[in-house]
């Protein structure tokens, strides 16, 4: 495995509710927006006890409406992998990173408005998969290669209707542009060091929320189908597809994690994933789950190899 640059926290936050500690990702219902919203509210109150947080639950309700088709001009989200569960996983991951980091008073120190900006960005970061009402061909997965740009457009339209100032909307767009494997954070025109850090946090949460999913190995087949739909929609000839079968994606996933995700987390994203470690207990459920997932994927590859005829292995 690649080298993880990691260090424990030195500043301990005040004692928060018991459920803050020693949770297991397997025990959190990421299909329940109300549960994740409640956890984010608790984290917000822990870090910013004097700041209003009454916007958080309505924010989750609005995004849930978008996924379920209660959003004028758009159909329900029909992507099998990039669904509401994925968005809730990444959102919880982001909240943990930002709040744990906040307790260390690491510069630049964020305030409640920064948290607000990052939260709406992560909640809207996959809205580019939504299909307009008249779009009857395929699923939103066909937009995989351009969904970040589409997400920015949707976010701008949504926030303009809610009278967000232009500079705040641009910040949300910058953070959304940090997501996805094609993102290059060094090309984004961040307006401040704080905004850059928030972008790094959103990028980290997008990767780690996905790869730490306890059902990630089982979902790879679904993810592969989304990729195929995108390649087909782009008109890419099959010989240019990065993956030519589900098994190909499965076999390449450990290298993707070790040679792409780990370097990006440690370098481009400023090692913010270290803040997924609980500052009081030292637990890191996200990293533990990610390691288990990679072990399970490697075991699945070994089983595939052992089931092949000897002539095919030579």
mmCIF file of C-alpha atoms in Angstrom, residues 21 55 75 77 82 89 113 164 194 196 202 237 251 262 268 270 274 291-292 297 301:
data_model
loop_
_atom_site.group_PDB
_atom_site.id
_atom_site.type_symbol
_atom_site.label_atom_id
_atom_site.label_comp_id
_atom_site.label_asym_id
_atom_site.label_seq_id
_atom_site.Cartn_x
_atom_site.Cartn_y
_atom_site.Cartn_z
ATOM 1 C CA UNK A 21 -17.516 8.847 18.884
ATOM 2 C CA UNK A 55 -30.796 26.149 7.437
ATOM 3 C CA UNK A 75 -36.824 14.258 -13.655
ATOM 4 C CA UNK A 77 -32.290 11.139 -10.439
ATOM 5 C CA UNK A 82 -24.467 8.315 -8.112
ATOM 6 C CA UNK A 89 -21.977 9.661 2.355
ATOM 7 C CA UNK A 113 -20.343 30.810 6.621
ATOM 8 C CA UNK A 164 -27.224 34.220 -2.976
ATOM 9 C CA UNK A 194 -9.827 29.416 2.857
ATOM 10 C CA UNK A 196 -8.828 26.537 -1.581
ATOM 11 C CA UNK A 202 -14.796 18.703 -0.851
ATOM 12 C CA UNK A 237 -14.876 3.728 -29.898
ATOM 13 C CA UNK A 251 -8.730 -5.424 -11.255
ATOM 14 C CA UNK A 262 -3.549 8.273 -2.008
ATOM 15 C CA UNK A 268 -3.205 18.016 -4.085
ATOM 16 C CA UNK A 270 -3.312 18.881 1.477
ATOM 17 C CA UNK A 274 -6.120 13.025 8.352
ATOM 18 C CA UNK A 291 -8.785 -0.702 3.807
ATOM 19 C CA UNK A 292 -11.344 -3.457 4.302
ATOM 20 C CA UNK A 297 -11.534 -6.391 -3.802
ATOM 21 C CA UNK A 301 -9.471 -10.759 -7.850
#
